[in-house]
PDB file of N, CA and C in Angstrom:
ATOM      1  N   UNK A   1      39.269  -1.864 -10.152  1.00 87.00           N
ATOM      2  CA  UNK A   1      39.397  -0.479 -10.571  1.00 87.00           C
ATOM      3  C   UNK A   1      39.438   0.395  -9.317  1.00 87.00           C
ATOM      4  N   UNK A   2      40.303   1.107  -9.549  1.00 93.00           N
ATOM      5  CA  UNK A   2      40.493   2.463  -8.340  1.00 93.00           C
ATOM      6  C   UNK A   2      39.639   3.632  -8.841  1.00 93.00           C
ATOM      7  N   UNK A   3      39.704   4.313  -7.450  1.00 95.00           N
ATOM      8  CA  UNK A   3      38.829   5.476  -7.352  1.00 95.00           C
ATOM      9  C   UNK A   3      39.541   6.366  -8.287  1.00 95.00           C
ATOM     10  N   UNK A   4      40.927   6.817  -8.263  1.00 95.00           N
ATOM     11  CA  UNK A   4      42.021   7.653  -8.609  1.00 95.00           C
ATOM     12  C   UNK A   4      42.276   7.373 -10.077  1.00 95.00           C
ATOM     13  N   UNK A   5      41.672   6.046 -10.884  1.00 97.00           N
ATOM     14  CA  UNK A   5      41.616   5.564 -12.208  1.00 97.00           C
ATOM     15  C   UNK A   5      40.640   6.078 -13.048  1.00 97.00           C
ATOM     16  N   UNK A   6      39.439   6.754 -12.053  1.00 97.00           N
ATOM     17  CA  UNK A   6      38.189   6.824 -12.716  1.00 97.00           C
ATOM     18  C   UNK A   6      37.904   8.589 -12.731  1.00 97.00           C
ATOM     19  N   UNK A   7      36.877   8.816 -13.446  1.00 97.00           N
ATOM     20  CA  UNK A   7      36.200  10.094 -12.832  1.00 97.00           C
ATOM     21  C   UNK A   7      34.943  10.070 -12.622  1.00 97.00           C
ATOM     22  N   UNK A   8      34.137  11.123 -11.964  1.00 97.00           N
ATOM     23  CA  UNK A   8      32.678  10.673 -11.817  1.00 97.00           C
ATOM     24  C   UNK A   8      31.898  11.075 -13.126  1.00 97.00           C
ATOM     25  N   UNK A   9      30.993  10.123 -13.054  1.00 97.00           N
ATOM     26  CA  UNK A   9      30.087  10.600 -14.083  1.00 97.00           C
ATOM     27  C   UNK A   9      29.106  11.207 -13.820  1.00 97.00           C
ATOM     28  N   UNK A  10      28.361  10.683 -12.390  1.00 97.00           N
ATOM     29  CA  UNK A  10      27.178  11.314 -12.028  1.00 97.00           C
ATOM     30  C   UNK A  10      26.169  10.413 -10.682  1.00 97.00           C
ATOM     31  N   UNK A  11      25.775  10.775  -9.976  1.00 98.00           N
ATOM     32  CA  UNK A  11      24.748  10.393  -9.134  1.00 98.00           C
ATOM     33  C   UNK A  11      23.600   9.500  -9.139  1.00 98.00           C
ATOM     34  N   UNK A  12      23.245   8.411  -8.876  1.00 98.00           N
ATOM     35  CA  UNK A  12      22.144   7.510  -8.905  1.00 98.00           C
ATOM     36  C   UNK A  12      20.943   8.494  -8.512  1.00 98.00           C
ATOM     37  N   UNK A  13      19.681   9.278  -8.777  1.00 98.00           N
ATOM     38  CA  UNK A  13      19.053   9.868  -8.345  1.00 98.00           C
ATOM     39  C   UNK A  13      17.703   9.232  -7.415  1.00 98.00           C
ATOM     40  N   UNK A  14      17.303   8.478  -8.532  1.00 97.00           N
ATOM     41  CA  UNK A  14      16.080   7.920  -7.661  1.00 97.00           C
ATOM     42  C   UNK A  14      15.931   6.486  -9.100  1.00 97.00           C
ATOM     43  N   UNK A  15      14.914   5.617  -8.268  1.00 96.00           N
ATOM     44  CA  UNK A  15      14.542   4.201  -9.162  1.00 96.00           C
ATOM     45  C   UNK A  15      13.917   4.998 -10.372  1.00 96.00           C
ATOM     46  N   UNK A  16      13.511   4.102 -11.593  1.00 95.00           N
ATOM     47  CA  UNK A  16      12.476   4.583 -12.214  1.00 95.00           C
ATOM     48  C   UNK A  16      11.177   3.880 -12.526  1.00 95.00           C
ATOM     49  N   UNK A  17      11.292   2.721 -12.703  1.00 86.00           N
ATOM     50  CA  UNK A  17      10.418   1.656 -12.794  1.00 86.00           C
ATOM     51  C   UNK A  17      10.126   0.449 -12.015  1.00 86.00           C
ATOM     52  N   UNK A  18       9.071  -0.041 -11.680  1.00 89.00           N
ATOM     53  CA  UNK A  18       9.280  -1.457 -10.596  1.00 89.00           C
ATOM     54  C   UNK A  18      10.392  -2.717 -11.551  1.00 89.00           C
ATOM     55  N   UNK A  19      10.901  -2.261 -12.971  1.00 92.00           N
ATOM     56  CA  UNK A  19      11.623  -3.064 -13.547  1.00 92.00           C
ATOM     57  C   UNK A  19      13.280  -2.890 -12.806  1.00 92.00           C
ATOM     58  N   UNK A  20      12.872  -2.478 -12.202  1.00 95.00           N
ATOM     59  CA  UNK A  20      14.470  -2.227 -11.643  1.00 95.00           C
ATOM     60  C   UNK A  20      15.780  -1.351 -12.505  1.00 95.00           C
ATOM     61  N   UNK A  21      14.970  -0.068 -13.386  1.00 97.00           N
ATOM     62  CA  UNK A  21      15.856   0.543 -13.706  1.00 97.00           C
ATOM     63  C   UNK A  21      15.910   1.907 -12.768  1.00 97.00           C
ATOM     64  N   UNK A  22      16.843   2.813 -13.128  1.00 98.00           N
ATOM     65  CA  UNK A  22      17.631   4.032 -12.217  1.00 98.00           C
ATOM     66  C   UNK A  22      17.825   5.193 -13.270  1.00 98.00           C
ATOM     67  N   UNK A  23      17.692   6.231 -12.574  1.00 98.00           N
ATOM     68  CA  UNK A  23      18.040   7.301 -13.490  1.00 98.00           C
ATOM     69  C   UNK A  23      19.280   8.329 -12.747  1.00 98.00           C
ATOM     70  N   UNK A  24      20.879   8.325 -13.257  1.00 98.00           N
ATOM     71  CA  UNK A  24      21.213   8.776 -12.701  1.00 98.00           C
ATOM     72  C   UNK A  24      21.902  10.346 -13.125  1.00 98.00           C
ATOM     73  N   UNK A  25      21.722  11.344 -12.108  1.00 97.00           N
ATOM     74  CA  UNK A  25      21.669  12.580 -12.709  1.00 97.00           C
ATOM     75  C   UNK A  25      23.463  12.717 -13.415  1.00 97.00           C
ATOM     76  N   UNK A  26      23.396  12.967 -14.341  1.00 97.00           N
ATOM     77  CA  UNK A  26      24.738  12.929 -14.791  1.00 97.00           C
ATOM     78  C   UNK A  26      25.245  14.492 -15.140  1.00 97.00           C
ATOM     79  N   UNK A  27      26.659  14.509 -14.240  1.00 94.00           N
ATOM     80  CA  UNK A  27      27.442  15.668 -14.121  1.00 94.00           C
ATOM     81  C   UNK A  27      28.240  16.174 -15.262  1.00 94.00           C
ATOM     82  N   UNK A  28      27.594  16.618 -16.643  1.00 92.00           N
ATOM     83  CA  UNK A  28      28.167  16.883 -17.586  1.00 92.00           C
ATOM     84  C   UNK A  28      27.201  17.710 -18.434  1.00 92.00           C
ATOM     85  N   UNK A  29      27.961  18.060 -19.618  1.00 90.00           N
ATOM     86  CA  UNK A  29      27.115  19.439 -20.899  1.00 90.00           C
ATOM     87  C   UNK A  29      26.561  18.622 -21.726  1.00 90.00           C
ATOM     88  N   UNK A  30      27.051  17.116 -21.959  1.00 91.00           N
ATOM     89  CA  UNK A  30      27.077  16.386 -23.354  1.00 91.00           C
ATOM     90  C   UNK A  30      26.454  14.875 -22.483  1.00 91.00           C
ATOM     91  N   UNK A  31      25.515  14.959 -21.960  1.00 91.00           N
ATOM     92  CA  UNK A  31      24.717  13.348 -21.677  1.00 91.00           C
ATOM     93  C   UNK A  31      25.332  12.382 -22.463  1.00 91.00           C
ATOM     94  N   UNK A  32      24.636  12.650 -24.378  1.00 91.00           N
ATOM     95  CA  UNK A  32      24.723  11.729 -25.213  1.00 91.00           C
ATOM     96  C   UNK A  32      26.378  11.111 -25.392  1.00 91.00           C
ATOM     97  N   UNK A  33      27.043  11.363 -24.599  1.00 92.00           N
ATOM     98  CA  UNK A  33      28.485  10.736 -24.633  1.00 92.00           C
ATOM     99  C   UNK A  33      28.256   9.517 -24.084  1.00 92.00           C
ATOM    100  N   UNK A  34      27.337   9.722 -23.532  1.00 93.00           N
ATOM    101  CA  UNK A  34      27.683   8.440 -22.193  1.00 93.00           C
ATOM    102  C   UNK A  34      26.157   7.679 -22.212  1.00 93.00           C
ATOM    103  N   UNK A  35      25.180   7.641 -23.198  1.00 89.00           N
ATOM    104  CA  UNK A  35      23.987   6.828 -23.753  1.00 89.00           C
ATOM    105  C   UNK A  35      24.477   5.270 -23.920  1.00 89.00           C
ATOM    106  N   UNK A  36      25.682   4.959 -24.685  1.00 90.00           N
ATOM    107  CA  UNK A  36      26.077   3.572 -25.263  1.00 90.00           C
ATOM    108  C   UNK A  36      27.113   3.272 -24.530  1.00 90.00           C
ATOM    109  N   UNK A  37      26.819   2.917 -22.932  1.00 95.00           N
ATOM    110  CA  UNK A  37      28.037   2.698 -22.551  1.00 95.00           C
ATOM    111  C   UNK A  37      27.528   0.756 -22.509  1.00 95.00           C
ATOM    112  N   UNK A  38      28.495   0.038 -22.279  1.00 96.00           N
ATOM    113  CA  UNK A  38      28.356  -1.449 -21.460  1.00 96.00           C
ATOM    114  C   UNK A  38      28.514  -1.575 -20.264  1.00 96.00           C
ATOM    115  N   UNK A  39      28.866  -0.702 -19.221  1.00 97.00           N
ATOM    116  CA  UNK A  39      28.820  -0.648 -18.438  1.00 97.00           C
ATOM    117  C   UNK A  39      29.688   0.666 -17.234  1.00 97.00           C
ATOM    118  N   UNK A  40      29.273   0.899 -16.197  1.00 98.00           N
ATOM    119  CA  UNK A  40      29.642   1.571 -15.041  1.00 98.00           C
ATOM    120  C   UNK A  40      30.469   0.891 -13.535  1.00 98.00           C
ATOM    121  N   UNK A  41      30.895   2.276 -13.158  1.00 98.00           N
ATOM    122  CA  UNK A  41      31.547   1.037 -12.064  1.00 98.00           C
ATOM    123  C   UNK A  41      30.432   2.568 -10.698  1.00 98.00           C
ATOM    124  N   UNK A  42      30.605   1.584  -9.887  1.00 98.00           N
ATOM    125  CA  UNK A  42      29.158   2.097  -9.041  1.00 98.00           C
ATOM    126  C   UNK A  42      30.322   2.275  -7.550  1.00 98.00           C
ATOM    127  N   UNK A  43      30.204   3.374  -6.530  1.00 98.00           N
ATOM    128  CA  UNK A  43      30.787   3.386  -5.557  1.00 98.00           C
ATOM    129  C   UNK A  43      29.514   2.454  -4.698  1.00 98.00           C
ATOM    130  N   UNK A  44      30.439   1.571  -3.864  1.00 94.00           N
ATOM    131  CA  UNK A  44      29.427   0.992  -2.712  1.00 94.00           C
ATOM    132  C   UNK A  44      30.922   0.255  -1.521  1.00 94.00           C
ATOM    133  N   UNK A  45      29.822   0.915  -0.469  1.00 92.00           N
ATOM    134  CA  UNK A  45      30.669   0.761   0.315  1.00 92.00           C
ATOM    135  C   UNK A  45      32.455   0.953   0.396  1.00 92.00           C
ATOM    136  N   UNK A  46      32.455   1.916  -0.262  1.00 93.00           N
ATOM    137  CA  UNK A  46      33.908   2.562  -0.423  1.00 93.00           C
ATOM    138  C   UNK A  46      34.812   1.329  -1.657  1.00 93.00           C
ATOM    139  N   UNK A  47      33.748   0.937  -2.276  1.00 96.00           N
ATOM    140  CA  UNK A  47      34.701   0.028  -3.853  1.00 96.00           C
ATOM    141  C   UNK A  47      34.055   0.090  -4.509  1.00 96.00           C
ATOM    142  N   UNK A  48      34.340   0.291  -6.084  1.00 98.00           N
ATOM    143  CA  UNK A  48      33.935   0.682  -6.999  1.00 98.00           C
ATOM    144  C   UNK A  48      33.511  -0.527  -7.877  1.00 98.00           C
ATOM    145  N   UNK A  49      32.404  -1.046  -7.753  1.00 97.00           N
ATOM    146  CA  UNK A  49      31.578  -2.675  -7.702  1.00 97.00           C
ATOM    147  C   UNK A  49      31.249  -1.960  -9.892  1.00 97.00           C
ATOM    148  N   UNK A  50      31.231  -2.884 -10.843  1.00 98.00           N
ATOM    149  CA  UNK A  50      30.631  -2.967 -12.343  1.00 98.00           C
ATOM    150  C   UNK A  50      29.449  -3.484 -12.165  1.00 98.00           C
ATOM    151  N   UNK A  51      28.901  -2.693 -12.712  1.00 98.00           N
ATOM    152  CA  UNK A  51      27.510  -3.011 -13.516  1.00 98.00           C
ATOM    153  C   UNK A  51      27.312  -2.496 -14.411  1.00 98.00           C
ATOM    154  N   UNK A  52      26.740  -4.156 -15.351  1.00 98.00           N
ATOM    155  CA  UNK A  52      26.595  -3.829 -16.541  1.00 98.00           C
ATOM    156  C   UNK A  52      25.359  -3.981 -17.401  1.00 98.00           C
ATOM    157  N   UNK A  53      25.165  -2.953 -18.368  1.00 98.00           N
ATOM    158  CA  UNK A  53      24.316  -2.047 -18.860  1.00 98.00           C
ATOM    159  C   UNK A  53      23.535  -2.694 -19.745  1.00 98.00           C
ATOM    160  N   UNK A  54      22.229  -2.992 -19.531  1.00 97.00           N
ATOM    161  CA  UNK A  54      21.456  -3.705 -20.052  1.00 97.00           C
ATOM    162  C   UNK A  54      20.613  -2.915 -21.550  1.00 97.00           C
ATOM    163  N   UNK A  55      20.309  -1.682 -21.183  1.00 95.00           N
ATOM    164  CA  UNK A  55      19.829  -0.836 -22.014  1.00 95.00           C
ATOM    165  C   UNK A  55      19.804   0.469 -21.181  1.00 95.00           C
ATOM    166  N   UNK A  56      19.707   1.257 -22.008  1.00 95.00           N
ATOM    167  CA  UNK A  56      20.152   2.775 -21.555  1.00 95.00           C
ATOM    168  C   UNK A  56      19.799   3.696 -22.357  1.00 95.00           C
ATOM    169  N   UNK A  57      19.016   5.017 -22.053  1.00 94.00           N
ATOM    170  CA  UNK A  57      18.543   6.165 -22.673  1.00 94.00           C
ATOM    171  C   UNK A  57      18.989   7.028 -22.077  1.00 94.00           C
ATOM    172  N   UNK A  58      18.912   8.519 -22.841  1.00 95.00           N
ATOM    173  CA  UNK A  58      18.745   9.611 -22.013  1.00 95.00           C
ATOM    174  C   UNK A  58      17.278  10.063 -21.740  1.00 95.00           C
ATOM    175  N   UNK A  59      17.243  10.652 -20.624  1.00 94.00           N
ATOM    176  CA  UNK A  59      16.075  10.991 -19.846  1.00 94.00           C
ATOM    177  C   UNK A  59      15.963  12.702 -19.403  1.00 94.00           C
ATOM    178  N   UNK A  60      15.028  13.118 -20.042  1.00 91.00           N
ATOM    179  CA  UNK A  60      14.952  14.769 -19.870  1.00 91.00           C
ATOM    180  C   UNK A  60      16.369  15.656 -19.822  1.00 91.00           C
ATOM    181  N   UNK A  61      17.099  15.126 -21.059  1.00 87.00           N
ATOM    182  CA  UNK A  61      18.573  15.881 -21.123  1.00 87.00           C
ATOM    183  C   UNK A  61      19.756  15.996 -19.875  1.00 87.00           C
ATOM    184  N   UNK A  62      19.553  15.507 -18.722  1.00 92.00           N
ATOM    185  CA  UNK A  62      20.249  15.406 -17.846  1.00 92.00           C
ATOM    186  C   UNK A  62      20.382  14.116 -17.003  1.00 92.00           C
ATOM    187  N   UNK A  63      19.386  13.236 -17.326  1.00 96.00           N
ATOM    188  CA  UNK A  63      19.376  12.411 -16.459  1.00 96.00           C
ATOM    189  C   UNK A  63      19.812  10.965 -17.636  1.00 96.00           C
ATOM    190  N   UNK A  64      20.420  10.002 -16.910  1.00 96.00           N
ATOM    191  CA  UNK A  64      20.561   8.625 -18.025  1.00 96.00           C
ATOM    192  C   UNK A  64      19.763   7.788 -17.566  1.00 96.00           C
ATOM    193  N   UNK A  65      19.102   6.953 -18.229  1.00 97.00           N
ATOM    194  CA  UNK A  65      18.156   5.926 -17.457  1.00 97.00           C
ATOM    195  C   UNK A  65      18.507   4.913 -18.221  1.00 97.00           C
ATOM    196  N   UNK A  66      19.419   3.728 -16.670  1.00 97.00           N
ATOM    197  CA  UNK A  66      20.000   2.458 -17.085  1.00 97.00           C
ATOM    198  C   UNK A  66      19.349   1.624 -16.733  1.00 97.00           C
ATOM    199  N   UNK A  67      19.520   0.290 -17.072  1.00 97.00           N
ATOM    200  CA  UNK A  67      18.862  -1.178 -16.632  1.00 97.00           C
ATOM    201  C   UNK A  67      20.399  -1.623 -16.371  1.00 97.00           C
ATOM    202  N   UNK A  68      20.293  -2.096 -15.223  1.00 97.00           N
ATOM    203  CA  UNK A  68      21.697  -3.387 -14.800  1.00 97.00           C
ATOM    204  C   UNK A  68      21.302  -4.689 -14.911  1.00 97.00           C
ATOM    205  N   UNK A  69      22.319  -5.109 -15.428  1.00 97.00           N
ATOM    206  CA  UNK A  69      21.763  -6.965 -15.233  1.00 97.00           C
ATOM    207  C   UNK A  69      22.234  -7.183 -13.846  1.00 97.00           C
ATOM    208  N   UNK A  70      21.294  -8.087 -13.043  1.00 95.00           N
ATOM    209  CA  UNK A  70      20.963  -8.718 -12.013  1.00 95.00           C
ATOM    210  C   UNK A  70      20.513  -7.668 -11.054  1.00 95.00           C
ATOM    211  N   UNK A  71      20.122  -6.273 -11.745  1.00 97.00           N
ATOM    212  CA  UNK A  71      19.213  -5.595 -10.800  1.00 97.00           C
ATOM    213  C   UNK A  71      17.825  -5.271 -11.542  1.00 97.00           C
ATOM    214  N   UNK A  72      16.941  -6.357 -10.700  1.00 95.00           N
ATOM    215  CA  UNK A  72      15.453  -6.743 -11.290  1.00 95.00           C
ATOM    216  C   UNK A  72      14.498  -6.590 -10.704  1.00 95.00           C
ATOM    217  N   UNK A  73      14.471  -5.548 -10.023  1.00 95.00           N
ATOM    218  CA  UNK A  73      13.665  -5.140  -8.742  1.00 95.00           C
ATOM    219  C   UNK A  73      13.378  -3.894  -8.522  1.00 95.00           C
ATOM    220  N   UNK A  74      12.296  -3.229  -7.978  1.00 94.00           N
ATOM    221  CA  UNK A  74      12.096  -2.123  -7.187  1.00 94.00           C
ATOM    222  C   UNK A  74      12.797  -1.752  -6.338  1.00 94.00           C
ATOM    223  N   UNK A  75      12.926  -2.735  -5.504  1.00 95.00           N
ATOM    224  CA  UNK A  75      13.454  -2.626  -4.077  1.00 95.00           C
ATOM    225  C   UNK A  75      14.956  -2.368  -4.539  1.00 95.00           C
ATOM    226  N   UNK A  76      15.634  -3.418  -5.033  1.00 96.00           N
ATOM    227  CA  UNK A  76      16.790  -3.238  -5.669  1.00 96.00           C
ATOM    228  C   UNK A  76      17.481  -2.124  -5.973  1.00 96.00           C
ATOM    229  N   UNK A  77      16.381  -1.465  -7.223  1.00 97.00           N
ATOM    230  CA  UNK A  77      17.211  -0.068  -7.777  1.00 97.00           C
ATOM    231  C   UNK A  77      16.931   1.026  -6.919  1.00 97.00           C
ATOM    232  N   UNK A  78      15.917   1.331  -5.808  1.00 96.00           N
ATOM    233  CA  UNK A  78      15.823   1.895  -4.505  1.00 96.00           C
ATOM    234  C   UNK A  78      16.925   2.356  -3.588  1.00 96.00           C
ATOM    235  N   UNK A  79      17.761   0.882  -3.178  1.00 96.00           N
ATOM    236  CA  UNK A  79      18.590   1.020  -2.728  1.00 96.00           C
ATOM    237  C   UNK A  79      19.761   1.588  -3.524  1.00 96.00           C
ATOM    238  N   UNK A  80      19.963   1.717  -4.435  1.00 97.00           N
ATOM    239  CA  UNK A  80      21.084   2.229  -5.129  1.00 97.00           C
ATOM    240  C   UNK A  80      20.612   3.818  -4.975  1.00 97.00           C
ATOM    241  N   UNK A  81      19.879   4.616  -4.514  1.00 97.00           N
ATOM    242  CA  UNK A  81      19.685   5.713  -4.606  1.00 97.00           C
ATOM    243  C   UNK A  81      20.852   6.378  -3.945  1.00 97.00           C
ATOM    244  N   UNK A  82      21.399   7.645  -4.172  1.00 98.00           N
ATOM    245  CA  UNK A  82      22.239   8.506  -3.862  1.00 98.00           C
ATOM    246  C   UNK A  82      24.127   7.855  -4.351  1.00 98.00           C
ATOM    247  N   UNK A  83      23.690   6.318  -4.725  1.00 98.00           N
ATOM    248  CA  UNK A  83      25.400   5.941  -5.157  1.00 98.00           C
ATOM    249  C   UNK A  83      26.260   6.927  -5.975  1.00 98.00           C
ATOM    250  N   UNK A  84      27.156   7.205  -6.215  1.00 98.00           N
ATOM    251  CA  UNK A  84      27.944   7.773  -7.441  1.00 98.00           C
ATOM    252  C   UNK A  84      28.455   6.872  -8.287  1.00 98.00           C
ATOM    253  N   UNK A  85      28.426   7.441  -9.541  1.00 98.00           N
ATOM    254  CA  UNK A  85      28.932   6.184 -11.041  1.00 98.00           C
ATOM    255  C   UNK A  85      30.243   7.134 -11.259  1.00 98.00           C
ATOM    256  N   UNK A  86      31.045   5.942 -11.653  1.00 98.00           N
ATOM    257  CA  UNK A  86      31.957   6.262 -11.874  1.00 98.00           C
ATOM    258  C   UNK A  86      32.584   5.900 -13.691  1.00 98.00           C
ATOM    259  N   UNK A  87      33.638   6.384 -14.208  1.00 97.00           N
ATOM    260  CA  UNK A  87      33.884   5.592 -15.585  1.00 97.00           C
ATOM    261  C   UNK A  87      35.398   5.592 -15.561  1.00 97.00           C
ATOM    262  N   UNK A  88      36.212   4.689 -16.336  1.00 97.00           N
ATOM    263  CA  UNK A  88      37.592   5.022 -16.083  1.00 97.00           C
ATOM    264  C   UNK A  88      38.114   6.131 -16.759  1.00 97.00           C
ATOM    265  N   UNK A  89      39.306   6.746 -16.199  1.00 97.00           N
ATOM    266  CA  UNK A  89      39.693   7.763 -17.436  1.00 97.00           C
ATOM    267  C   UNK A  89      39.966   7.867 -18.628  1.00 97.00           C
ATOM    268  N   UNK A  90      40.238   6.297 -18.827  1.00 95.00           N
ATOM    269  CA  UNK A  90      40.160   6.215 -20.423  1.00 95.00           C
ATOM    270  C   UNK A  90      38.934   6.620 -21.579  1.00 95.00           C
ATOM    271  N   UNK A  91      37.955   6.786 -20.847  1.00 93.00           N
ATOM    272  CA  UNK A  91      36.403   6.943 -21.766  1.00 93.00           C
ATOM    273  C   UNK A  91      36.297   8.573 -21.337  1.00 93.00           C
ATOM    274  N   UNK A  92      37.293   8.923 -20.694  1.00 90.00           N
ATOM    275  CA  UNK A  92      36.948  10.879 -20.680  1.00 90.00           C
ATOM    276  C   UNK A  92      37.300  11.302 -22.039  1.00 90.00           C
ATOM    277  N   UNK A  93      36.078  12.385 -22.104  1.00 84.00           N
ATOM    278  CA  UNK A  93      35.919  12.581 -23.496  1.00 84.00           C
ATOM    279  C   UNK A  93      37.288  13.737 -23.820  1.00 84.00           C
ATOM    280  N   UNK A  94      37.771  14.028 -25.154  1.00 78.00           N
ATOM    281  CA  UNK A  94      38.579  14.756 -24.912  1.00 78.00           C
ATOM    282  C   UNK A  94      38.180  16.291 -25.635  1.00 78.00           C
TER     283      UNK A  94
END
């Protein structure tokens, strides 16, 4: 997936749990669009890497709080701090 395929959804903000989930601040009016997704594509290192969505809430109306499979760690979802999520344009709402 390309950068130019996708739009952003929103910012990795900070970890939330030593379970290795993330809450990321999401750039939109309507959160609950984007509660049931299967997955995100994550900028790292200039490519847009999937991860996919283990369980997922919204969190104080602005924020989404995901679980990734094979991110099971503190340390883990730490490092994902400041990433941008991305979704393809096909899931922009209309």
């Amino acid at each position: 997936m390309r950068k130019d395929e996708c739009f952003y959804l929103g910012k990795i903000a900070k970890k939330f749990s030593f379970k290795g989930e993330v809450l990321i601040y999401l750039d939109t009016d309507e959160p609950e669009l984007y509660q049931n997704l299967e997955s995100v594509f994550i900028e790292y290192n200039k490519n847009l890497v999937p991860f996919f969505i283990e369980k997922s809430a919204i969190h104080r109306d602005k924020f989404l709080r995901d679980k990734y499979k094979d991110v099971d760690t503190e340390l883990e979802a730490d490092n994902m701090k400041n990433l941008e999520v991305y979704l393809p344009l096909t899931m922009l709402p209309k």
